[in-house]
Coordinates of C-alpha atoms and ligand atoms in Angstrom, one line a residue:
X1027 CA 28.9 6.8 -13.4
X1028 CA 26.0 9.1 -12.9
X1029 CA 23.0 7.4 -11.2
X1030 CA 19.7 9.3 -10.9
X1031 CA 16.8 8.1 -8.8
X1032 CA 13.3 9.7 -9.1
X1033 CA 11.3 9.1 -5.9
X1034 CA 12.5 8.8 -2.3
X1035 CA 10.0 6.2 -1.1
X1036 CA 11.0 2.7 -0.1
X1037 CA 11.7 1.6 -3.7
X1038 CA 13.9 4.6 -4.5
X1039 CA 15.8 4.5 -1.2
X1040 CA 16.4 0.8 -1.2
X1041 CA 17.5 1.1 -4.9
X1042 CA 20.0 3.8 -4.0
X1043 CA 21.4 1.8 -1.1
X1044 CA 21.8 -1.2 -3.4
X1045 CA 23.7 0.9 -5.9
X1046 CA 26.1 2.2 -3.3
X1047 CA 26.8 -1.3 -2.0
X1048 CA 28.1 -2.2 -5.4
X1049 CA 29.6 1.0 -6.7
X1050 CA 31.5 3.1 -4.2
X1051 CA 32.6 5.7 -6.8
X1052 CA 29.5 6.5 -8.7
X1053 CA 27.4 9.7 -8.1
X1054 CA 23.9 9.0 -6.8
X1055 CA 21.3 11.8 -6.8
X1056 CA 17.7 11.3 -5.6
X1057 CA 15.0 13.7 -6.6
X1058 CA 11.7 13.9 -4.8
X1059 CA 8.8 16.3 -5.1
X1060 CA 8.1 16.0 -1.4
X1061 CA 9.4 18.3 1.2
X1062 CA 10.4 15.5 3.6
X1063 CA 13.1 12.9 3.5
X1064 CA 12.2 9.1 3.4
X1065 CA 9.5 8.4 6.0
X1066 CA 7.0 5.6 6.8
X1067 CA 3.8 5.9 4.8
X1068 CA 2.6 2.9 6.7
X1069 CA 2.5 4.9 9.9
X1070 CA 0.6 7.9 8.6
X1071 CA -2.6 6.7 10.2
X1072 CA -0.8 6.7 13.6
X1073 CA 0.3 10.3 12.8
X1074 CA -3.3 11.3 12.2
X1075 CA -4.2 9.8 15.6
X1076 CA -1.5 11.9 17.2
X1077 CA 0.3 8.8 18.4
X1078 CA 3.5 9.4 16.5
X1079 CA 5.4 12.6 15.9
X1080 CA 6.5 13.8 12.5
X1081 CA 10.2 13.2 13.5
X1082 CA 9.5 9.6 14.5
X1083 CA 8.1 8.9 11.0
X1084 CA 11.6 9.5 9.4
X1085 CA 13.3 6.3 8.5
X1086 CA 16.8 7.5 7.8
X1087 CA 18.9 10.0 9.7
X1088 CA 20.6 12.8 7.9
X1089 CA 23.9 11.1 8.6
X1090 CA 22.8 8.1 6.5
X1091 CA 22.6 10.1 3.4
X1092 CA 26.0 11.6 4.1
X1093 CA 27.7 8.3 4.9
X1094 CA 26.2 6.7 1.7
X1095 CA 27.1 9.8 -0.3
X1096 CA 23.6 10.1 -1.6
X1097 CA 22.6 13.6 -2.7
X1098 CA 18.9 13.8 -1.7
X1099 CA 17.1 16.8 -3.3
X1100 CA 13.8 17.7 -1.8
X1101 CA 10.9 19.6 -3.5
X1102 CA 12.2 18.8 -7.0
X1103 CA 9.3 17.7 -9.1
X1104 CA 10.5 16.1 -12.3
X1105 CA 8.4 17.4 -15.1
X1106 CA 9.9 15.7 -18.1
X1107 CA 12.2 12.8 -18.9
X1108 CA 14.3 12.9 -22.1
X1109 CA 15.3 9.3 -22.7
X1110 CA 17.5 10.1 -25.8
X1111 CA 19.4 12.9 -24.1
X1112 CA 19.7 11.0 -20.8
X1113 CA 18.4 13.8 -18.6
X1114 CA 15.4 15.0 -16.7
X1115 CA 14.0 18.5 -16.2
X1116 CA 12.3 19.7 -13.1
X1117 CA 9.2 21.9 -12.9
X1118 CA 11.5 24.7 -11.7
X1119 CA 13.6 24.3 -14.9
X1120 CA 16.7 22.5 -13.5
X1121 CA 18.2 19.7 -15.6
X1122 CA 19.8 16.5 -14.2
X1123 CA 21.8 14.2 -16.5
X1124 CA 22.0 10.5 -16.0
X1125 CA 23.9 7.4 -17.2
X1126 CA 21.5 5.1 -15.4
X1127 CA 18.0 6.0 -14.1
X1128 CA 15.8 4.4 -11.5
X1129 CA 12.2 5.4 -11.7
X1130 CA 10.4 5.0 -8.4
X1131 CA 7.6 7.5 -8.5
X1132 CA 5.2 5.3 -6.6
X1133 CA 1.4 5.6 -6.7
X1134 CA -1.2 8.2 -6.6
X1135 CA -4.6 8.0 -4.8
X1136 CA -7.4 7.3 -7.2
X1137 CA -10.3 9.9 -6.9
X1138 CA -13.5 8.6 -8.5
X1139 CA -15.4 11.2 -10.5
X1140 CA -17.7 12.5 -7.7
X1141 CA -19.1 16.0 -8.0
X1142 CA -17.7 18.2 -5.3
X1143 CA -14.5 16.3 -4.7
X1144 CA -12.5 19.5 -5.0
X1145 CA -14.1 21.2 -2.0
X1146 CA -12.2 22.3 1.0
X1147 CA -12.1 19.5 3.6
X1148 CA -12.0 16.6 1.1
X1149 CA -8.7 14.7 1.2
X1150 CA -6.8 11.7 0.0
X1151 CA -4.1 10.1 2.2
X1152 CA -0.9 9.3 0.4
X1153 CA 1.9 11.6 1.6
X1154 CA 3.0 13.2 4.9
X1155 CA 1.9 16.5 3.4
X1156 CA -1.6 15.1 3.0
X1157 CA -1.5 13.9 6.6
X1158 CA -0.4 17.3 7.9
X1159 CA -3.3 19.0 6.1
X1160 CA -5.8 16.4 7.3
X1161 CA -4.7 16.9 10.9
X1162 CA -4.9 20.7 10.6
X1163 CA -8.5 20.4 9.2
X1164 CA -9.5 17.7 11.8
X1165 CA -8.7 20.2 14.6
X1166 CA -12.0 21.9 13.8
X1167 CA -13.9 18.9 12.4
X1168 CA -15.9 16.4 14.3
X1169 CA -17.8 14.3 11.7
X1170 CA -15.6 12.4 9.3
X1171 CA -16.8 10.3 6.3
X1172 CA -14.3 7.9 4.7
X1173 CA -15.2 6.8 1.2
X1174 CA -13.8 3.3 0.8
X1175 CA -13.8 0.4 3.3
X1176 CA -10.5 -1.1 2.3
X1177 CA -7.4 -1.3 4.5
X1178 CA -6.3 2.3 3.9
X1179 CA -9.8 3.7 4.5
X1180 CA -10.3 1.8 7.8
X1181 CA -6.8 2.7 9.1
X1182 CA -7.1 6.3 8.2
X1183 CA -10.6 6.4 9.7
X1184 CA -9.3 4.8 12.9
X1185 CA -6.6 7.4 13.1
X1186 CA -9.2 10.1 13.1
X1187 CA -11.4 8.2 15.5
X1188 CA -8.5 8.1 17.9
X1189 CA -8.1 11.8 17.4
X1190 CA -11.6 12.3 18.6
X1191 CA -13.7 12.4 15.5
X1192 CA -16.9 10.4 14.7
X1193 CA -16.2 8.3 11.7
X1194 CA -18.6 6.8 9.1
X1195 CA -17.3 4.6 6.4
X1196 CA -19.1 4.3 3.1
X1197 CA -18.3 1.2 1.0
X1198 CA -19.4 0.4 -2.5
X1199 CA -19.3 -3.4 -2.0
X1200 CA -21.6 -5.2 0.4
X1201 CA -18.8 -5.9 2.8
X1202 CA -15.7 -4.4 4.2
X1203 CA -12.2 -5.2 2.9
X1204 CA -13.5 -6.9 -0.1
X1205 CA -10.0 -7.9 -1.2
X1206 CA -8.8 -9.1 2.2
X1207 CA -11.8 -11.0 3.7
X1208 CA -14.7 -13.1 2.8
X1209 CA -18.3 -12.4 4.0
X1210 CA -17.7 -14.3 7.4
X1211 CA -14.5 -12.4 8.2
X1212 CA -16.0 -9.1 7.1
X1213 CA -19.1 -9.5 9.3
X1214 CA -16.9 -10.2 12.3
X1215 CA -14.7 -7.2 11.5
X1216 CA -17.7 -4.9 11.0
X1217 CA -19.2 -5.9 14.4
X1218 CA -15.8 -5.3 16.1
X1219 CA -15.4 -1.9 14.5
X1220 CA -18.9 -0.9 15.4
X1221 CA -18.2 -1.8 19.0
X1222 CA -15.3 0.7 18.8
X1223 CA -17.6 3.5 17.5
X1224 CA -17.3 3.2 13.8
X1225 CA -20.5 3.6 11.7
X1226 CA -20.9 2.0 8.3
X1227 CA -23.1 2.6 5.2
X1228 CA -22.8 -0.3 2.7
X1229 CA -23.4 -1.1 0.0
X1230 CA -23.6 2.5 -1.1
X1231 CA -22.4 4.9 -3.8
X1232 CA -21.5 8.5 -3.2
X1233 CA -23.1 10.7 -5.8
X1234 CA -22.2 14.2 -4.6
X1235 CA -20.1 16.0 -2.0
X1236 CA -22.1 18.9 -0.7
X1237 CA -21.2 22.3 0.7
X1238 CA -20.3 25.8 -0.5
X1239 CA -16.5 26.1 -0.6
X1240 CA -16.1 23.8 2.4
X1241 CA -17.6 20.3 2.6
X1242 CA -20.8 20.1 4.7
X1243 CA -22.0 16.6 3.8
X1244 CA -22.6 14.2 1.0
X1245 CA -25.4 12.6 -0.9
X1246 CA -25.6 9.0 -1.8
X1247 CA -27.0 7.5 -5.0
X1248 CA -30.2 6.4 -3.2
X1249 CA -30.9 10.0 -2.1
X1250 CA -29.7 9.7 1.5
X1251 CA -27.7 12.6 2.9
X1252 CA -25.0 12.5 5.6
X1253 CA -23.7 15.6 7.3
X1254 CA -19.9 15.8 7.8
X1255 CA -17.1 18.3 7.9
X1256 CA -14.1 16.2 6.6
X1257 CA -14.1 13.6 3.9
X1258 CA -11.3 11.1 3.1
X1259 CA -11.4 9.4 -0.2
X1260 CA -9.7 6.0 0.0
X1261 CA -10.8 4.5 -3.2
X1262 CA -7.6 2.8 -4.3
X1263 CA -4.2 3.6 -5.7
X1264 CA -3.0 3.9 -9.3
X1265 CA 0.6 3.8 -10.6
X1266 CA 2.1 7.3 -11.0
X1267 CA 2.7 6.8 -14.7
X1268 CA 2.8 10.2 -16.3
X1269 CA 6.6 10.7 -16.7
X1270 CA 7.2 7.2 -18.0
X1271 CA 4.3 7.3 -20.4
X1272 CA 5.3 10.7 -21.8
X1273 CA 8.9 9.6 -22.2
X1274 CA 7.7 6.7 -24.4
X1275 CA 8.4 3.8 -22.0
X1276 CA 6.2 0.7 -22.4
X1277 CA 3.3 1.0 -19.9
X1278 CA 0.1 -0.8 -19.1
X1279 CA -1.5 -0.5 -15.6
X1280 CA 2.1 0.2 -14.5
X1281 CA 5.5 0.7 -16.1
X1282 CA 6.3 -2.7 -17.6
X1283 CA 9.4 -4.3 -16.2
X1284 CA 11.2 -7.7 -16.6
X1285 CA 12.5 -9.8 -13.7
X1286 CA 15.6 -7.6 -13.6
X1287 CA 13.3 -4.6 -13.1
X1288 CA 14.4 -3.2 -16.5
X1289 CA 11.9 -1.1 -18.4
X1290 CA 11.6 -1.1 -22.2
X1291 CA 14.8 1.1 -22.2
X1292 CA 18.0 -0.7 -21.2
X1293 CA 19.4 2.2 -19.1
X1294 CA 16.2 2.8 -17.2
X1295 CA 15.0 0.6 -14.4
X1296 CA 11.8 1.0 -12.3
X1297 CA 10.4 -0.4 -9.0
X1298 CA 7.7 -0.1 -6.5
X1299 CA 4.0 0.9 -6.8
X1300 CA 4.8 2.4 -10.2
X1301 CA 5.5 -0.9 -11.9
X1302 CA 3.7 -3.9 -13.4
X1303 CA 5.7 -7.1 -13.1
X1304 CA 4.5 -10.3 -14.6
X1305 CA 1.1 -8.7 -14.9
X1306 CA 1.0 -7.8 -11.1
X1307 CA 0.9 -4.4 -9.5
X1308 CA 1.5 -5.0 -5.8
X1309 CA 0.9 -1.7 -4.0
X1310 CA 2.6 -3.0 -0.8
X1311 CA 5.8 -2.0 1.0
X1312 CA 7.7 -5.3 1.0
X1313 CA 7.3 -5.7 -2.8
X1314 CA 8.5 -2.1 -3.4
X1315 CA 11.5 -2.7 -1.2
X1316 CA 12.6 -5.9 -2.8
X1317 CA 12.0 -4.6 -6.3
X1318 CA 14.0 -1.5 -5.4
X1319 CA 16.9 -3.6 -4.2
X1320 CA 16.9 -5.7 -7.3
X1321 CA 16.7 -2.7 -9.6
X1322 CA 19.5 -0.8 -7.8
X1323 CA 21.7 -3.8 -7.8
X1324 CA 21.3 -4.4 -11.6
X1325 CA 21.8 -0.7 -12.4
X1326 CA 25.2 -1.1 -10.8
X1327 CA 26.1 -4.1 -12.9
X1328 CA 24.8 -7.0 -10.8
X1329 CA 22.3 -9.6 -12.1
X1330 CA 19.5 -10.2 -9.6
X1331 CA 16.0 -11.2 -10.3
X1332 CA 12.6 -10.4 -8.7
X1333 CA 10.4 -13.4 -9.4
X1334 CA 7.3 -12.2 -7.6
X1335 CA 5.9 -12.7 -4.1
X1336 CA 2.6 -13.8 -2.5
X1337 CA 1.0 -10.5 -1.4
X1338 CA -0.2 -10.2 2.2
X1339 CA -2.0 -7.5 4.3
X1340 CA -2.2 -6.9 8.0
X1341 CA -4.9 -4.6 9.2
X1342 CA -3.3 -2.2 11.7
X1343 CA -6.2 -1.2 13.9
X1344 CA -5.3 -1.7 17.6
X1345 CA -7.6 -4.3 19.1
X1346 CA -8.3 -6.1 15.8
X1347 CA -6.3 -8.9 14.4
X1348 CA -6.8 -9.5 10.7
X1349 CA -4.3 -10.9 8.3
X1350 CA -4.9 -12.0 4.7
X1351 CA -2.5 -13.6 2.3
X1352 CA -2.6 -14.8 -1.3
X1353 CA -5.9 -16.0 -2.8
X1354 CA -8.5 -15.4 -0.1
X1355 CA -11.4 -16.7 -2.3
X1356 CA -13.7 -13.9 -1.3
X1357 CA -16.3 -15.1 -3.7
X1358 CA -16.3 -18.7 -2.5
X1359 CA -15.2 -20.3 -5.8
X1360 CA -13.0 -22.8 -3.9
X1361 CA -15.3 -23.2 -0.9
X1362 CA -15.5 -27.0 -1.4
X1363 CA -11.7 -27.4 -0.9
X1364 CA -11.3 -24.7 1.8
X1365 CA -10.6 -25.5 5.4
X1366 CA -12.6 -23.3 7.7
X1367 CA -12.7 -22.7 11.4
X1368 CA -15.1 -20.4 13.2
X1369 CA -15.3 -19.9 17.0
X1370 CA -18.2 -17.5 17.4
X1371 CA -17.8 -17.1 21.1
X1372 CA -14.1 -16.0 20.9
X1373 CA -14.8 -14.2 17.5
X1374 CA -11.9 -16.2 16.0
X1375 CA -12.1 -17.2 12.4
X1376 CA -9.7 -18.6 9.9
X1377 CA -9.9 -20.0 6.4
X1378 CA -7.2 -21.8 4.4
X1379 CA -7.7 -21.8 0.7
X1380 CA -6.4 -24.7 -1.3
X1381 CA -6.0 -25.2 -5.1
X1382 CA -7.3 -28.2 -7.1
X1383 CA -4.1 -30.1 -6.1
X1384 CA -4.7 -29.6 -2.4
X1385 CA -1.9 -27.0 -2.1
X1386 CA -2.1 -24.0 0.2
X1387 CA -2.5 -20.8 -1.9
X1388 CA -4.1 -18.3 0.5
X1389 CA -5.6 -17.6 3.9
X1390 CA -7.6 -15.3 6.2
X1391 CA -6.8 -15.1 9.9
X1392 CA -9.2 -13.1 12.1
X1393 CA -9.0 -12.7 15.9
X1394 CA -5.9 -14.8 16.6
X1395 CA -2.6 -14.3 14.7
X1396 CA -0.5 -16.6 16.8
X1397 CA 0.2 -19.0 13.9
X1398 CA 0.7 -16.3 11.3
X1399 CA 4.4 -17.1 10.7
X1400 CA 3.8 -20.7 10.1
X1401 CA 1.0 -19.9 7.7
X1402 CA 3.1 -17.4 5.8
X1403 CA 5.9 -20.0 5.3
X1404 CA 3.4 -22.7 4.2
X1405 CA 1.7 -20.4 1.6
X1406 CA 5.1 -19.1 0.4
X1407 CA 6.1 -22.7 -0.4
X1408 CA 2.6 -23.6 -1.7
X1409 CA 2.7 -26.5 0.7
X1410 CA 0.6 -29.6 -0.1
X1411 CA -2.0 -30.5 2.5
X1412 CA -2.1 -34.3 3.1
X1413 CA -5.3 -36.0 4.2
X1414 CA -3.8 -36.4 7.7
X1415 CA -2.9 -32.7 8.0
X1416 CA -6.3 -31.7 6.6
X1417 CA -8.1 -33.7 9.3
X1418 CA -5.9 -32.0 12.0
X1419 CA -6.6 -28.6 10.6
X1420 CA -10.3 -29.3 10.4
X1421 CA -10.2 -29.9 14.1
X1422 CA -8.7 -26.5 14.6
X1423 CA -5.0 -27.4 14.9
X1424 CA -3.4 -24.6 12.9
X1425 CA -0.2 -25.2 14.9
X1426 CA 0.2 -28.5 12.9
X1427 CA 1.0 -26.5 9.7
Ligands
LIG2075 C1 -1.5 5.5 4.6 C2 -0.8 4.3 4.0 C3 -0.7 3.1 4.7 C4 -0.1 2.0 4.1 N1 0.1 0.9 4.8 C5 0.7 -0.2 4.3 C6 0.9 -1.4 5.0 O1 0.5 -1.5 6.2 N2 1.6 -2.4 4.5 C7 2.1 -2.3 3.2 O2 2.8 -3.2 2.7 N3 1.9 -1.2 2.5 C8 1.2 -0.1 3.0 N4 1.1 1.0 2.2 C9 1.6 1.0 0.8 C10 3.1 1.4 0.8 O3 3.3 2.5 1.5 C11 3.5 1.5 -0.6 O4 3.4 0.3 -1.3 C12 5.0 2.0 -0.7 O5 5.2 3.2 -0.1 C13 5.4 2.1 -2.2 O6 6.7 2.6 -2.2 P1 7.3 3.3 -3.5 O7 8.7 3.7 -3.2 O8 7.0 2.5 -4.7 O9 6.4 4.7 -3.7 P2 6.1 5.9 -2.8 O10 6.3 5.6 -1.4 O11 4.8 6.4 -3.2 O12 7.2 7.0 -3.2 C14 7.1 7.7 -4.4 C15 8.1 8.8 -4.4 O13 8.2 9.4 -5.7 C16 8.2 10.8 -5.6 N5 7.7 11.3 -6.9 C17 6.6 11.0 -7.5 N6 6.5 11.7 -8.7 C18 7.6 12.5 -8.7 C19 8.0 13.5 -9.7 N7 7.4 13.7 -10.8 N8 9.2 14.1 -9.4 C20 9.9 13.9 -8.2 N9 9.4 13.0 -7.3 C21 8.3 12.3 -7.6 C22 7.3 11.1 -4.4 O14 7.6 12.3 -3.8 C23 7.8 9.9 -3.5 O15 9.0 10.3 -2.8 C24 0.4 2.1 2.8 C25 0.3 3.3 2.0 C26 -0.3 4.4 2.6 C27 -0.5 5.7 1.9

């Protein structure tokens, strides 16, 4: 059996490992357009900060690929997928046949249509290659603007702040982390980040990136101008759909897959940031890993299911504890039923979001994560909150969960 995997991120690698567990004789080839073997994207902000080396980002040793008999081919950008012929062609003209294919081409950074976004010194952060280029540019840059106050924007900005840059974050919404916090959590977060040296402009929309060849600043829609010499655009991620769409696979916001991670073609499975499963595109590491495992197992003849997961996010900025999971009710639609606790003195805040049947469906924790595990378990099982438990929680006893 000839297995081909496109993409060596967490979905592709966990898929390949799951295939090998079940098929010791099949040939497994992984193609990636990147020049580096599987590494931690999650730690790229630490790399920007100079706190982790390029080597330490690598997640598998060379010996692992050898032992697993996985043929990893770097710098092989797949340009076309021929479903009928069962082969792919790379940009350099090489052809790779397959009996079974795992598509794991991940996501690409979304760049909004802002004039000047192609100037030197304007970056997105998705790959180790991006991070290496940003670091090289940051060596001669002091003033950084991050467009986008989501998790990625704040973590990337923090990396460059730790590397000695002044960082200003511009956010389109009127609060930071609009998908992970509500207004109270966001205000606490902003105050804490300002205390660390961050500056914020929000709500604001960037109209133009200024400069000759190299970025020198940007203009906002209200006419204000900010000088800067490095811009990071962190405006979201989109599924990297090109190959799948051109090959005629069913796509929407992502490649459509069933619970077995099978696409509209029975020999082609897909996993990770690329896919849309039960109308959800996750964009997080644990989902990509689990989907990859399920896809790989099924490609090798098993019958596993991915039935979805409650997404969660942890902000990884040292000195700030912020965790969000499930429905955080950022707009206050479920305010009546929520259980909220705010200790302004300690800057500790948490909110538990309940559905109409008094079941726990989401939460925000800020400033104290000591009960995070309990909370994750309770949300995962959509635990019902009895009147007695509600009373205890309202008095601040999160440990009673
Ligand atoms: C800076 C940063 C921080 C993050 N922090 C977190 C976090 O804290 N927690 C969390 O849960 N998630 C985080 N994420 C998201 C997480 O990294 C992704 O959800 C995860 O990497 C998705 O894995 P994937 O395998 O689907 O795709 P990717 O990791 O994007 O891998 C895609 C692979 O496909 C290859 N590829 C694409 N197109 C082609 C082609 N045409 N030919 C050949 N190869 C191709 C690429 O080279 C790459 O190897 C972060 C992401 C970034 C960028």
